[in-house]
Short mmCIF file of C-alpha atoms in Angstrom, two decimals:
data_model
loop_
_atom_site.label_atom_id
_atom_site.label_comp_id
_atom_site.label_asym_id
_atom_site.label_seq_id
_atom_site.Cartn_x
_atom_site.Cartn_y
_atom_site.Cartn_z
CA MET A 183 -91.67 -60.11 -23.37
CA GLU A 184 -90.95 -56.70 -24.86
CA ASP A 185 -87.46 -55.23 -24.93
CA PRO A 186 -86.94 -51.98 -23.01
CA SER A 187 -86.75 -48.83 -25.01
CA PRO A 188 -83.52 -46.86 -25.33
CA GLU A 189 -84.84 -44.34 -22.84
CA GLN A 190 -85.40 -47.15 -20.37
CA ARG A 191 -81.99 -48.70 -20.96
CA THR A 192 -80.17 -45.38 -20.24
CA PRO A 193 -79.61 -45.23 -16.46
CA ASP A 194 -81.20 -42.29 -14.74
CA PRO A 195 -78.80 -40.12 -12.82
CA ILE A 196 -81.16 -40.16 -9.89
CA ARG A 197 -81.12 -43.96 -9.82
CA ARG A 198 -77.30 -44.23 -9.62
CA SER A 199 -75.62 -45.83 -6.67
CA PRO A 200 -74.66 -43.68 -3.69
CA ALA A 201 -70.94 -44.20 -4.35
CA SER A 202 -71.25 -43.00 -7.90
CA ARG A 203 -73.27 -39.99 -6.81
CA THR A 204 -70.73 -38.84 -4.12
CA ARG A 205 -67.53 -39.35 -6.19
CA PRO A 206 -66.44 -36.03 -7.78
CA ILE A 207 -65.45 -35.93 -11.35
CA VAL A 208 -61.87 -34.48 -11.65
CA SER A 209 -60.69 -33.37 -15.03
CA PRO A 210 -57.03 -33.32 -16.13
CA ARG A 211 -57.15 -29.54 -16.32
CA THR A 212 -58.21 -29.35 -12.68
CA GLU A 213 -55.37 -31.66 -11.68
CA SER A 214 -52.81 -29.52 -13.53
CA MET A 215 -54.13 -26.38 -11.89
CA GLY A 216 -53.91 -28.05 -8.48
CA GLY A 217 -50.32 -29.09 -9.09
CA MET A 218 -49.47 -25.57 -10.27
CA MET A 219 -51.02 -24.07 -7.15
CA ALA A 220 -49.09 -26.48 -4.97
CA SER A 221 -45.82 -25.56 -6.66
CA VAL A 222 -46.64 -21.85 -6.35
CA LEU A 223 -47.43 -22.25 -2.65
CA HIS A 224 -44.20 -24.19 -2.16
CA TRP A 225 -42.25 -21.45 -3.96
CA VAL A 226 -43.94 -18.75 -1.89
CA HIS A 227 -43.09 -20.68 1.28
CA ASP A 228 -39.44 -20.98 0.25
CA VAL A 229 -39.25 -17.29 -0.69
CA ALA A 230 -40.85 -16.28 2.60
CA SER A 231 -38.43 -18.48 4.55
CA VAL A 232 -35.39 -17.09 2.74
CA THR A 233 -36.68 -13.51 3.10
CA LEU A 234 -37.32 -14.01 6.80
CA LEU A 235 -33.86 -15.48 7.27
CA LYS A 236 -32.26 -12.57 5.41
CA ALA A 237 -34.35 -10.08 7.38
CA ARG A 238 -33.28 -11.64 10.67
CA ARG A 239 -29.65 -11.63 9.60
CA THR A 240 -29.89 -8.02 8.41
CA LEU A 241 -31.59 -6.99 11.64
CA PHE A 242 -28.90 -8.74 13.70
CA GLN A 243 -26.12 -7.08 11.69
CA ALA A 244 -27.82 -3.69 12.04
CA ALA A 245 -28.12 -4.20 15.81
CA VAL A 246 -24.44 -5.15 16.08
CA LEU A 247 -23.44 -2.16 13.93
CA PHE A 248 -25.58 0.17 16.03
CA CYS A 249 -24.03 -1.12 19.26
CA VAL A 250 -20.52 -0.71 17.85
CA LEU A 251 -21.26 2.85 16.71
CA VAL A 252 -22.75 3.76 20.09
CA LEU A 253 -19.71 2.29 21.84
CA LEU A 254 -17.33 4.22 19.56
CA LEU A 255 -19.26 7.43 20.16
CA TRP A 256 -19.15 6.92 23.92
CA VAL A 257 -15.42 6.20 23.84
CA SER A 258 -14.87 9.31 21.67
CA ILE A 259 -16.74 11.51 24.15
CA PHE A 260 -14.83 9.96 27.05
CA LEU A 261 -11.47 10.56 25.36
CA TYR A 262 -12.31 14.18 24.59
CA GLY A 263 -13.52 14.79 28.14
CA SER A 264 -10.35 13.25 29.56
CA PHE A 265 -8.20 15.38 27.25
CA TYR A 266 -10.09 18.56 28.16
CA TYR A 267 -9.87 17.85 31.89
CA SER A 268 -6.14 17.08 31.78
CA TYR A 269 -5.11 19.79 29.28
CA MET A 270 -7.20 22.75 30.46
CA PRO A 271 -5.96 24.27 33.73
CA THR A 272 -8.10 26.00 36.32
CA VAL A 273 -9.75 28.96 34.61
CA SER A 274 -10.40 30.99 37.73
CA PHE A 275 -9.68 30.49 41.39
CA SER A 276 -11.07 32.54 44.26
CA THR A 277 -10.35 32.17 47.94
CA PRO A 278 -11.19 34.33 50.97
CA VAL A 279 -8.33 36.15 52.66
CA HIS A 280 -8.33 36.11 56.46
CA TYR A 281 -5.93 38.60 58.01
CA ARG A 282 -4.16 38.30 61.31
CA TYR A 283 -2.25 40.91 63.30
CA SER A 284 -0.65 41.30 66.71
CA SER A 285 -2.83 42.34 69.66
CA ASP A 286 -0.21 42.55 72.43
CA CYS A 287 0.39 46.29 72.12
CA ASP A 288 -1.16 49.24 73.97
CA PRO A 289 -4.93 49.07 73.35
CA SER A 290 -5.31 52.77 73.94
CA GLY A 291 -4.06 53.55 70.46
CA SER A 292 -6.50 53.85 67.57
CA GLY A 293 -4.44 51.73 65.22
CA LEU A 294 -3.48 48.06 65.04
CA CYS A 295 -0.43 46.55 66.70
CA SER A 296 0.95 45.23 63.37
CA PHE A 297 0.18 45.09 59.68
CA PRO A 298 -2.68 42.74 58.72
CA THR A 299 -1.15 39.63 57.14
CA ALA A 300 -2.72 36.55 55.51
CA ASN A 301 -1.19 33.29 54.30
CA ILE A 302 -2.93 31.78 51.21
CA SER A 303 -2.41 28.30 49.80
CA PHE A 304 -2.50 27.61 46.03
CA LEU A 305 -3.29 23.91 46.48
CA LYS A 306 -6.75 22.44 46.05
CA ASN A 307 -7.44 19.59 48.46
CA GLU A 308 -3.86 20.04 49.72
CA ARG A 309 -2.42 18.29 46.65
CA ASP A 310 -3.65 19.71 43.30
CA GLN A 311 -1.87 22.73 41.87
CA VAL A 312 -4.09 25.70 41.09
CA ILE A 313 -1.45 27.42 38.94
CA ALA A 314 -0.29 25.39 35.93
CA TYR A 315 3.28 25.54 34.71
CA GLY A 316 3.92 28.07 31.96
CA GLN A 317 0.35 29.42 31.97
CA PRO A 318 0.01 33.21 32.50
CA TYR A 319 -2.40 34.29 35.26
CA ARG A 320 -3.83 37.58 36.44
CA ILE A 321 -3.83 37.85 40.25
CA SER A 322 -5.89 40.55 41.97
CA LEU A 323 -7.03 41.32 45.50
CA GLU A 324 -10.52 42.60 46.25
CA LEU A 325 -10.95 44.66 49.44
CA GLU A 326 -14.41 45.41 50.80
CA MET A 327 -13.90 48.58 52.86
CA PRO A 328 -16.48 50.77 54.67
CA GLU A 329 -16.80 54.46 53.89
CA SER A 330 -15.79 55.36 57.40
CA PRO A 331 -13.99 58.59 58.41
CA VAL A 332 -10.91 56.51 59.32
CA ASN A 333 -10.61 55.03 55.84
CA GLU A 334 -11.33 58.40 54.24
CA GLN A 335 -8.53 60.00 56.26
CA LEU A 336 -6.24 57.02 55.65
CA GLY A 337 -5.40 58.01 52.13
CA MET A 338 -3.09 55.73 50.16
CA PHE A 339 -1.71 52.51 51.60
CA MET A 340 0.42 49.63 50.24
CA VAL A 341 -0.59 46.03 49.52
CA LYS A 342 2.32 43.59 49.36
CA MET A 343 2.27 40.01 48.06
CA SER A 344 5.11 37.46 48.09
CA CYS A 345 4.87 33.95 46.52
CA TYR A 346 6.83 31.03 47.95
CA THR A 347 7.68 27.39 47.11
CA HIS A 348 7.53 24.16 49.14
CA GLY A 349 10.65 25.04 51.09
CA GLY A 350 9.40 28.52 51.94
CA LYS A 351 11.66 30.23 49.41
CA THR A 352 10.25 33.46 47.98
CA VAL A 353 10.15 33.30 44.16
CA SER A 354 8.27 36.54 43.37
CA LEU A 355 7.43 39.75 45.24
CA VAL A 356 5.14 42.63 44.33
CA ALA A 357 3.69 45.72 46.06
CA ARG A 358 0.82 47.92 44.88
CA SER A 359 -0.81 51.06 46.29
CA THR A 360 -4.54 51.74 46.56
CA MET A 361 -7.12 53.91 48.34
CA LEU A 362 -10.84 54.58 48.60
CA HIS A 363 -12.59 56.33 45.74
CA TYR A 364 -13.27 59.96 46.47
CA ARG A 365 -16.89 61.05 47.10
CA SER A 366 -17.88 64.57 48.05
CA SER A 367 -20.09 65.33 51.01
CA LEU A 368 -22.98 66.38 48.75
CA LEU A 369 -22.76 63.09 46.81
CA GLN A 370 -22.67 61.15 50.05
CA THR A 371 -25.76 63.02 51.30
CA LEU A 372 -27.74 62.39 48.09
CA SER A 373 -26.70 58.74 48.03
CA THR A 374 -27.71 58.29 51.65
CA PHE A 375 -31.10 59.95 51.02
CA PHE A 376 -31.76 57.92 47.86
CA TYR A 377 -30.74 54.54 49.34
CA SER A 378 -32.24 55.22 52.75
CA PRO A 379 -34.97 52.53 52.44
CA LEU A 380 -32.37 49.89 51.57
CA LEU A 381 -29.98 51.16 54.19
CA LEU A 382 -32.69 51.08 56.85
CA THR A 383 -33.71 47.50 55.98
CA GLY A 384 -30.12 46.30 55.85
CA MET A 385 -30.24 45.36 52.14
CA ALA A 386 -27.48 47.86 51.30
CA GLU A 387 -24.39 49.20 53.08
CA GLN A 388 -22.15 52.21 52.74
CA LYS A 389 -19.04 50.48 51.51
CA GLN A 390 -16.74 50.32 48.49
CA LEU A 391 -15.16 47.38 46.69
CA ILE A 392 -11.50 48.12 45.92
CA GLU A 393 -9.70 45.88 43.41
CA VAL A 394 -5.90 45.82 43.49
CA GLU A 395 -4.19 44.12 40.52
CA LEU A 396 -1.06 42.48 41.90
CA PHE A 397 0.22 40.38 38.94
CA THR A 398 -0.70 41.02 35.33
CA SER A 399 0.93 37.90 33.86
CA PHE A 400 2.19 35.57 36.55
CA LYS A 401 3.84 32.29 35.49
CA SER A 402 4.90 29.46 37.74
CA ASN A 403 8.26 27.79 37.33
CA ALA A 404 8.18 24.03 36.77
CA TYR A 405 11.37 23.50 38.82
CA GLN A 406 10.18 25.75 41.67
CA PRO A 407 6.38 25.58 41.67
CA THR A 408 4.46 28.20 43.62
CA VAL A 409 2.39 26.64 46.39
CA GLY A 410 1.27 29.74 48.34
CA ALA A 411 1.50 33.47 48.91
CA VAL A 412 1.58 35.94 51.78
CA VAL A 413 -0.58 39.09 51.49
CA GLU A 414 0.22 42.04 53.71
CA ILE A 415 -1.67 45.35 54.11
CA GLN A 416 0.96 47.88 55.09
CA SER A 417 -1.25 50.11 57.23
CA LYS A 418 -2.16 49.88 60.92
CA ARG A 419 -5.28 52.05 60.65
CA VAL A 420 -7.00 50.34 57.73
CA GLN A 421 -10.52 48.98 58.21
CA ILE A 422 -11.65 46.02 56.07
CA TYR A 423 -14.93 44.15 55.99
CA SER A 424 -13.72 41.19 53.89
CA SER A 425 -11.20 40.35 51.22
CA GLN A 426 -10.97 37.94 48.24
CA LEU A 427 -7.96 36.81 46.22
CA ARG A 428 -8.85 36.04 42.60
CA ILE A 429 -6.69 34.21 40.05
CA HIS A 430 -7.79 34.24 36.41
CA ALA A 431 -6.00 32.51 33.53
CA TYR A 432 -5.22 34.13 30.18
CA PHE A 433 -5.37 31.44 27.48
CA THR A 434 -3.61 31.44 24.11
CA GLY A 435 -3.51 29.00 21.20
CA VAL A 436 -5.46 25.77 21.60
CA ARG A 437 -6.50 26.58 25.15
CA TYR A 438 -8.00 29.87 23.96
CA VAL A 439 -10.11 28.01 21.38
CA LEU A 440 -11.19 25.35 23.87
CA TYR A 441 -12.22 27.96 26.45
CA ASN A 442 -13.91 30.53 24.20
CA PHE A 443 -15.53 28.06 21.75
CA PRO A 444 -16.40 25.03 23.88
CA LEU A 445 -19.25 23.64 21.73
CA THR A 446 -17.35 23.86 18.43
CA SER A 447 -14.25 22.38 20.02
CA ALA A 448 -16.27 19.53 21.52
CA VAL A 449 -17.90 18.67 18.18
CA ILE A 450 -14.57 18.71 16.31
CA GLY A 451 -12.77 16.72 19.01
CA VAL A 452 -15.46 14.04 19.33
CA ALA A 453 -15.77 13.72 15.53
CA THR A 454 -11.99 13.33 15.16
CA ASN A 455 -11.85 10.63 17.83
CA PHE A 456 -14.86 8.87 16.30
CA VAL A 457 -13.32 8.79 12.80
CA PHE A 458 -9.98 7.54 14.14
CA LEU A 459 -11.59 4.77 16.20
CA THR A 460 -13.84 3.79 13.27
CA VAL A 461 -10.82 3.40 10.97
CA VAL A 462 -9.02 1.30 13.59
CA VAL A 463 -12.05 -0.98 14.09
CA LEU A 464 -12.56 -1.30 10.31
CA PHE A 465 -8.97 -2.33 9.68
CA SER A 466 -9.16 -4.79 12.59
CA TYR A 467 -12.33 -6.30 11.12
CA LEU A 468 -10.73 -6.65 7.68
CA GLN A 469 -7.65 -8.24 9.24
CA PHE A 470 -9.82 -10.70 11.18
CA VAL A 471 -12.18 -11.59 8.31
CA TRP A 472 -10.05 -11.33 5.16
CA GLY A 473 -6.58 -11.57 6.63
CA GLY A 474 -5.78 -8.00 5.66
CA LEU A 475 -6.22 -5.81 2.60
CA TRP A 476 -3.06 -7.13 0.96
CA PRO A 477 -2.16 -10.85 1.01
CA PRO A 478 1.16 -11.62 2.64
CA ASP A 479 4.15 -12.17 0.39
CA GLN A 480 5.12 -15.74 -0.30
CA VAL A 481 8.27 -16.61 1.56
CA ARG A 482 10.53 -19.27 0.13
CA VAL A 483 13.11 -20.93 2.31
CA ARG A 484 16.28 -21.94 0.57
CA VAL A 485 17.79 -25.09 1.98
CA THR A 486 21.04 -26.55 0.77
CA ILE A 487 22.24 -30.09 1.21
CA GLY A 488 25.29 -30.58 3.32
CA ASP A 489 28.66 -31.80 1.99
CA ASN A 490 28.33 -35.34 3.34
CA THR A 491 24.83 -35.79 1.96
CA ARG A 492 25.85 -34.48 -1.47
CA THR A 493 28.90 -36.78 -1.57
CA GLN A 494 26.88 -39.83 -0.58
CA GLN A 495 24.19 -39.07 -3.16
CA ARG A 496 26.71 -38.71 -5.98
CA ARG A 497 28.39 -41.98 -5.03
CA GLU A 498 25.08 -43.77 -5.20
CA GLU A 499 24.36 -42.24 -8.61
CA ALA A 500 27.78 -43.31 -9.88
CA ARG A 501 27.17 -46.86 -8.61
CA LYS A 502 23.79 -47.02 -10.36
CA ARG A 503 25.29 -45.81 -13.66
CA MET A 504 28.04 -48.43 -13.44
CA GLU A 505 25.47 -51.17 -12.87
CA LYS A 506 23.40 -49.96 -15.83
CA ASP A 507 26.50 -49.91 -18.09
CA ASN A 508 27.40 -53.46 -17.01
CA LEU A 509 23.87 -54.66 -17.77
CA LYS A 510 23.98 -53.07 -21.22
CA LYS A 511 27.34 -54.63 -22.04
CA ASN A 512 26.57 -58.05 -20.56
CA PRO A 513 22.82 -58.67 -20.40
CA SER A 514 23.32 -62.21 -19.15
CA ALA A 515 25.08 -61.01 -16.00
CA PRO A 516 23.20 -61.76 -12.77
CA SER A 517 21.39 -58.82 -11.22
CA LEU A 518 21.98 -57.67 -7.70
CA ILE A 519 19.97 -59.40 -5.09
CA GLY A 520 19.46 -58.93 -1.40
CA PRO A 521 19.91 -55.74 0.53
CA THR A 522 22.00 -54.11 -2.21
CA ALA A 523 19.20 -54.45 -4.77
CA GLU A 524 16.59 -53.25 -2.31
CA THR A 525 18.77 -50.26 -1.44
CA THR A 526 19.30 -49.48 -5.12
CA GLU A 527 15.57 -49.68 -5.85
CA PHE A 528 14.76 -47.56 -2.82
CA GLN A 529 17.30 -44.93 -3.91
CA GLU A 530 15.88 -44.89 -7.44
CA ARG A 531 12.41 -44.27 -6.08
CA ASP A 532 13.77 -41.50 -3.82
CA ALA A 533 15.58 -39.93 -6.75
CA ALA A 534 12.38 -39.97 -8.84
CA ALA A 535 10.41 -38.47 -5.99
CA GLU A 536 13.06 -35.82 -5.50
CA CYS A 537 13.05 -34.91 -9.18
CA SER A 538 9.26 -34.56 -9.19
CA SER A 539 9.03 -32.58 -5.93
CA ILE A 540 11.82 -30.06 -6.54
CA GLU A 541 10.50 -26.69 -7.66
CA PRO A 542 12.48 -24.28 -9.84
CA LEU A 543 14.58 -21.82 -7.97
CA HIS A 544 13.09 -18.35 -7.56
CA VAL A 545 15.78 -15.88 -8.58
CA PRO A 546 15.10 -12.20 -7.74
CA GLU A 547 15.29 -9.63 -10.50
CA GLY A 548 18.75 -8.29 -11.11
CA GLU A 549 20.54 -11.41 -9.80
CA THR A 550 22.05 -14.18 -11.92
CA LEU A 551 23.62 -17.47 -11.04
CA ASP A 552 27.08 -18.57 -12.08
CA SER A 553 25.90 -20.97 -14.77
CA THR A 554 22.80 -22.50 -16.20
CA ASN A 555 23.76 -25.91 -14.85
CA LYS A 556 23.56 -24.56 -11.30
CA GLU A 557 19.84 -23.99 -11.77
CA SER A 558 19.24 -27.59 -12.89
CA HIS A 559 17.77 -30.32 -10.69
CA ASP A 560 19.83 -32.59 -8.49
CA CYS A 561 18.92 -35.58 -10.68
CA GLU A 562 21.17 -34.47 -13.62
CA PRO A 563 24.19 -36.57 -14.67
CA LEU A 564 27.30 -36.71 -12.55
CA GLU A 565 29.44 -34.86 -15.08
CA GLU A 566 27.29 -31.71 -14.67
CA GLU A 567 28.26 -30.50 -11.25
CA SER A 568 25.62 -28.22 -9.80
CA GLY A 569 25.37 -26.12 -6.69
CA ALA A 570 21.74 -25.08 -7.00
CA GLU A 571 19.65 -24.12 -4.03
CA VAL A 572 16.25 -25.80 -3.82
CA THR A 573 13.07 -24.49 -2.29
CA SER A 574 12.03 -27.79 -0.70
CA VAL A 575 13.74 -30.09 1.71
CA LEU A 576 15.00 -33.34 0.15
CA PRO A 577 14.18 -36.38 2.29
CA GLU A 578 16.98 -38.61 3.47
CA HIS A 579 16.97 -42.37 4.04
CA SER A 580 16.42 -41.74 7.74
CA GLU A 581 13.27 -39.73 6.91
CA THR A 582 14.53 -36.61 8.65
CA THR A 583 14.80 -33.03 7.46
CA LEU A 584 18.26 -31.51 7.27
CA ARG A 585 18.70 -27.70 7.44
CA GLN A 586 22.28 -26.44 7.23
CA ARG A 587 24.00 -23.25 6.26
CA ALA A 588 25.08 -22.88 2.68
CA GLY A 589 28.69 -23.93 2.49
CA PRO A 590 31.19 -24.64 -0.26
CA TRP A 591 30.15 -27.43 -2.59
CA MET A 592 32.27 -30.54 -2.70
CA SER A 593 32.96 -32.16 -6.03
CA LEU A 594 33.92 -35.74 -6.63
#
């Protein structure tokens, strides 16, 4: 039987098994690239997560900051509005004047039975003062009078005004004269002819508006505030359509600026309040987060040991030294046993702990102690008497803390 040729021995790729045909061939380079891509994707995921977290935190902080700024701005506007409302008095006040007169006289006469008189209140809503204390006001009376023959023949007449307090006491009195403006008959004829359409339709009337300035600079007294006034027309033949009392304030200083430059004053006032509130909130935030801009000074409490405690401690130290000297001189001597030995050992441990826990005394600049030995620790020999003050509390055998006033030191 003939051997197969090399071409026949080489397996044909088409004749391979299905498993071998479906299995991909992965090279080491492809595996390294896949691992690199996986690491890059993992890094991108981490970076995206961190960026998203930072973005959310930044957005939250920006929202909180925006809310705080809006709140501060609103509070600043509210404070300025409250200040303006409380500091600025009434700029102008106008009220109608209704006259009254007596009608029990002889009606056959052409004049009135008495002078027309009106009582005017300077209180808004029966409680608020119209006139502020110390503020100058200009008070004038407007009379709407017809151009009738009676008023033309009346000539000059007096207008009297008296201001009173709560008890009815008169605090100021003034009287002014006035009259109609003169108009010739020719001027009256031309005016009537020119305004005849308006006069016929009732849109215009033949009347004059007379303004009488009663007070040029009226000021109310804080101890006797003005609450009203009485206006009197001293003429029985006067004819009046209507009348108005007008009060106008003359501002000076800050009130002048607030009234004549309202927009500029509002911007400056709101900005000042906003800056002040921002500084207060910033310092509060620093105090809450960092505990303040400057750390608090370290406070050291100086505690001295009382006389009895010092005496007892020195006695114990003297007893321990005597026992050590006896042991050095006679090593064969029996050592202490029982409660005395336990007490001695306990005191030695306390003394070692005290020596290790005591901190050096903090002496301010410019102050010195009596001697160098007074600054030494309490565990020095008995011959070196010290009166140093320590910065920590020395524990006693009863495990309690003793705080007493510094008194004279007792020496053995």
